[in-house]
Coordinates of C-alpha atoms in Angstrom, one line a residue:
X1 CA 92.6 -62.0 91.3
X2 CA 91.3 -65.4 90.0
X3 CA 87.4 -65.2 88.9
X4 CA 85.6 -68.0 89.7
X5 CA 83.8 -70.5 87.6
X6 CA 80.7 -69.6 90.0
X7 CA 81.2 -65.7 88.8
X8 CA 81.8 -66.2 85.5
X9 CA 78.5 -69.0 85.5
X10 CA 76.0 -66.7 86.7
X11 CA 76.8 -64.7 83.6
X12 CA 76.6 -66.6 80.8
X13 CA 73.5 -68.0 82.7
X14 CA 72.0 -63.9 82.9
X15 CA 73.5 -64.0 79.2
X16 CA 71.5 -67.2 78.1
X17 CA 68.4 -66.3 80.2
X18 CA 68.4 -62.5 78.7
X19 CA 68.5 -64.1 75.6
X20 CA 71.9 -62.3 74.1
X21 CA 73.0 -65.7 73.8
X22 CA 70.4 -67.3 71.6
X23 CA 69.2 -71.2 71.7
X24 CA 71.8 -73.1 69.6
X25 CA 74.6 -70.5 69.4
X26 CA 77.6 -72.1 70.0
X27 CA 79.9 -71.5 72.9
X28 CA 83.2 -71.2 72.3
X29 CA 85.6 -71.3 75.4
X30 CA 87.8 -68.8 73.7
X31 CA 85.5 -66.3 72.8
X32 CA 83.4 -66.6 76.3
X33 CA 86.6 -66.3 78.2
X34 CA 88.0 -62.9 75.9
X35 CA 83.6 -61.5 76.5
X36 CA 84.0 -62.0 80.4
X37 CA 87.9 -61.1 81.0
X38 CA 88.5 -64.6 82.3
X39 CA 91.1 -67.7 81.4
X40 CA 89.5 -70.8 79.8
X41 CA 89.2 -72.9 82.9
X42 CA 86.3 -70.8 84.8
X43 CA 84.7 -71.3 81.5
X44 CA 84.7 -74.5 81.1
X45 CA 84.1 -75.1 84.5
X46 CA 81.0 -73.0 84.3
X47 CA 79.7 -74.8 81.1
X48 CA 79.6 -78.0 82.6
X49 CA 77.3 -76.5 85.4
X50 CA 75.0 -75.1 82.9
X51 CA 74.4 -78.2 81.3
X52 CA 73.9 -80.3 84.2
X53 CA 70.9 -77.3 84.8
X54 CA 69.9 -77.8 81.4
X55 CA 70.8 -74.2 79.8
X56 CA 74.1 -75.9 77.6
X57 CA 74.8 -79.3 75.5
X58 CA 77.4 -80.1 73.9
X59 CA 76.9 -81.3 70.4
X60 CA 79.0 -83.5 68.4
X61 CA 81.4 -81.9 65.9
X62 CA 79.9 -77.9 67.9
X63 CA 81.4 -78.5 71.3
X64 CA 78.6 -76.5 73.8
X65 CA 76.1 -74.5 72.4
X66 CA 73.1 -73.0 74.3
X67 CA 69.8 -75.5 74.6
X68 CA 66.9 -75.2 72.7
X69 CA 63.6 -75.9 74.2
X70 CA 60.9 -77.6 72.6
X71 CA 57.0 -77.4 73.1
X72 CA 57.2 -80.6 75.3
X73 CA 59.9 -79.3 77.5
X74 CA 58.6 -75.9 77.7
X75 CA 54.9 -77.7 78.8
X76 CA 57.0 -79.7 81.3
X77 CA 58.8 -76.8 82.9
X78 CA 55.2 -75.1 83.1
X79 CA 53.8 -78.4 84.5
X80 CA 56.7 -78.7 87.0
X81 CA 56.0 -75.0 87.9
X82 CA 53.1 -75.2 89.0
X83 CA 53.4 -78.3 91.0
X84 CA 56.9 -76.9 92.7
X85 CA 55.7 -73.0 93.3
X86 CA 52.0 -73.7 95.6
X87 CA 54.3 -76.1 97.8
X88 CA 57.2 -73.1 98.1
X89 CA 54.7 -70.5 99.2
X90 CA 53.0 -73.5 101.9
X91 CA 56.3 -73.9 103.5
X92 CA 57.4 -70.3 103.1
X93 CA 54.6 -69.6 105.1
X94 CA 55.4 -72.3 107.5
X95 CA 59.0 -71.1 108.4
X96 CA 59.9 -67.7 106.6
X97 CA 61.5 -65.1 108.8
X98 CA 60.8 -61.1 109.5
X99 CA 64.0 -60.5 107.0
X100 CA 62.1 -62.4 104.4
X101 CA 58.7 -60.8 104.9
X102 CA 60.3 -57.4 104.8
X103 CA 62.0 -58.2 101.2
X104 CA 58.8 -59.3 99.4
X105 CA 56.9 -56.9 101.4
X106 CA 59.2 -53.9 99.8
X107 CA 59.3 -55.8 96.6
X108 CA 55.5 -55.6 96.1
X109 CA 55.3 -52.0 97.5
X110 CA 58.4 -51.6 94.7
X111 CA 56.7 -53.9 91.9
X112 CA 53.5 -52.1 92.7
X113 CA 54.6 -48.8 92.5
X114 CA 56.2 -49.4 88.6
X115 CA 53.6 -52.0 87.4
X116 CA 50.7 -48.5 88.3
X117 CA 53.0 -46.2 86.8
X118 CA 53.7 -48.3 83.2
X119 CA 57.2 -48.4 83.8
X120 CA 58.1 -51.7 82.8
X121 CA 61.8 -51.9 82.4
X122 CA 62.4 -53.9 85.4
X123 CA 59.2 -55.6 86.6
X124 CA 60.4 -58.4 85.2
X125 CA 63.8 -58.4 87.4
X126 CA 61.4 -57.4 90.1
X127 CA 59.5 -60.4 89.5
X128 CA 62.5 -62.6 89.6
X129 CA 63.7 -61.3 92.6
X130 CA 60.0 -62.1 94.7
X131 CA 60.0 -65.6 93.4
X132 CA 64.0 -66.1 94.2
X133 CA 63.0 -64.5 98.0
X134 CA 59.7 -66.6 98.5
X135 CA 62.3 -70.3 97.7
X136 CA 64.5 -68.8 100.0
X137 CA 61.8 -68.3 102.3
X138 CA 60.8 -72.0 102.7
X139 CA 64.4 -72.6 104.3
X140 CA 64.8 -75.6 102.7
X141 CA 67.8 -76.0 100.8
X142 CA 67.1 -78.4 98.2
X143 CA 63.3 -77.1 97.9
X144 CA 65.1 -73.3 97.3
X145 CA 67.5 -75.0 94.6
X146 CA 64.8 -76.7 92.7
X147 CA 62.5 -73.4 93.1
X148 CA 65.4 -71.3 91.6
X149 CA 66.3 -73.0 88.7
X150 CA 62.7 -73.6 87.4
X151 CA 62.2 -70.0 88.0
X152 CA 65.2 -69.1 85.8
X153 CA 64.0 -71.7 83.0
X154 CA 60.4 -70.0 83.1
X155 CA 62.0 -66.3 82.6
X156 CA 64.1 -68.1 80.2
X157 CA 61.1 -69.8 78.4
X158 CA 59.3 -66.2 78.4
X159 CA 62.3 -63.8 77.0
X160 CA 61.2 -61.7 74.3
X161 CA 56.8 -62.5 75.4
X162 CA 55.2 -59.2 76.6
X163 CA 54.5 -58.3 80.1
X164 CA 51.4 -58.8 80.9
X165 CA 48.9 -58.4 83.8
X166 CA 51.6 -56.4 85.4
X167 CA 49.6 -54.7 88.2
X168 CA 47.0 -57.7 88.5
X169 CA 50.4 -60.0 89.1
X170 CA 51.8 -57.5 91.8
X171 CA 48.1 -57.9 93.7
X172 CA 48.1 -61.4 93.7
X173 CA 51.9 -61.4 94.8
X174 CA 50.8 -58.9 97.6
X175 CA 47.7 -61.1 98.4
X176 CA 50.3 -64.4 98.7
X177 CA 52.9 -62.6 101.2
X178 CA 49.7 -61.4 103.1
X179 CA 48.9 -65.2 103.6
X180 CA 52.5 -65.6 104.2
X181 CA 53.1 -63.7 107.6
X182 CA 49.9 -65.0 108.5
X183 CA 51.5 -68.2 108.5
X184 CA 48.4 -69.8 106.7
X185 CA 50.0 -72.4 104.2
X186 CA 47.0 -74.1 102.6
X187 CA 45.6 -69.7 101.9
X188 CA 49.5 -69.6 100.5
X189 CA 49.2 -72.7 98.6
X190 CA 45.6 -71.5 97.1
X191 CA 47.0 -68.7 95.9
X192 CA 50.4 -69.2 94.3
X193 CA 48.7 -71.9 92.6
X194 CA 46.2 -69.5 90.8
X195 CA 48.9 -67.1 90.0
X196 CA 50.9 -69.7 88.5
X197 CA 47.6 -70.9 86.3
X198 CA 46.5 -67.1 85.5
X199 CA 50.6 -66.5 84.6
X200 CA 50.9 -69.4 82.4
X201 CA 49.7 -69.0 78.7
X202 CA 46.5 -70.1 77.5
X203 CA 48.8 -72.4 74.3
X204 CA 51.5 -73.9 75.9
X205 CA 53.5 -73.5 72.6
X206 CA 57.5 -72.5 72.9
X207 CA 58.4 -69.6 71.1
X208 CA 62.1 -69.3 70.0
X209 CA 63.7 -66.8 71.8
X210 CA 64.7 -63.4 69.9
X211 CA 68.3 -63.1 68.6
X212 CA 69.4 -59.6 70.2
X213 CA 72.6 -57.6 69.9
X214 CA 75.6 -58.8 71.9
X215 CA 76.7 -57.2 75.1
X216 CA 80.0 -55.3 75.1
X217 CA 82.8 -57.4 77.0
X218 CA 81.3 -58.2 80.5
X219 CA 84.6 -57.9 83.2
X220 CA 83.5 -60.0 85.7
X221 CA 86.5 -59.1 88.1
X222 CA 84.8 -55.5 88.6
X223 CA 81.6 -57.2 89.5
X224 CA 79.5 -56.5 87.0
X225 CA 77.7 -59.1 85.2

């Protein structure tokens, strides 16, 4: 069964973000297609994707590495944030559904529960997930794609940073979907804007992202990634 370039893009973007593929470690077709059990042409197809989102370039003489992110694009992407997130949660609350009030509702209750209990292994994941619920929430296509891709870049941008304010985040998430089935957008906006400014560091300053131990070989045709 052929993998497709989709499959196989998600995870060397999960890779990238997770930081087990460091900023400006080359990407060679080869070796990417032998670490997911894929041909080259998923691979390639896949890298072109990830640099038109801004995760790969291709460098002269290095073929495609992974981006590196200076202070002025990391302040940008926290900028853009923060503009792009209030606007989600007004229009989530504007037209989300009961199927996307039940999913953040159990992800709080979930992200609650771990966040009191100091078990940190997947809040972050957790988080993810909210944020990738709440764009999907304002059932707006190119709103959602915009919301997702600058929420990937900001878990990017925070790899290897310490959790903090875990249960003080999970409260403010549970006040914003509280505001959400209420339908009250400009409460929504108000508040997604304030977590965004309480979430975002005092010194906007990039840190580089923590060179980690590879992953063994990734077989994307069993569906893990």
């Amino acid at each position: 069964m052929r993998i497709s370039a989709h499959t196989v893009c998600t995870a060397i973007r999960d890779d990238i973000v997770s930081g087990v593929l460091p900023p400006g470690s080359r990407l060679a077709e080869e070796q990417l297609a032998q670490r997911y059990g894929v041909s080259r042409v998923p691979v390639r197809e896949a890298l072109r994707t990830l640099e038109s989102e801004g995760f790969v370039v291709s460098r002269r003489h290095a073929g495609a590495c992974v981006a590196e992110l200076d202070d002025r694009e990391a302040a940008d992407l926290l900028d853009i944030r923060a503009l792009l997130e209030p606007l989600g949660a007004a229009r989530a609350a504007q037209r989300r559904t009961e199927a996307h009030l039940k999913v953040l509702r159990g992800l709080v209750r979930l992200g609650r529960q771990r966040a009191s209990q100091g078990q940190e292994g997947d809040l972050r994941s957790l988080a993810d997930w909210f944020h990738e619920t709440m764009a999907q929430a304002t059932c707006s296509p190119g709103l959602t794609a915009l919301l997702v891709q600058i929420r990937r870049k900001i878990t990017w941008l925070y790899t290897g940073e310490p959790l903090g304010r875990a249960v003080a985040s999970w409260q403010e998430r549970g006040a914003l979907v509280d505001a959400v089935a209420r339908g009250d957008a400009e409460r929504a906006r108000a508040l997604a804007a304030a977590h965004v400014e309480r979430s975002t560091p005092a010194r906007r300053q990039f840190r580089p992202l923590p060179v980690r131990n590879p992953k063994p070989v990734v077989n994307t045709g069993r569906g893990q990634i």
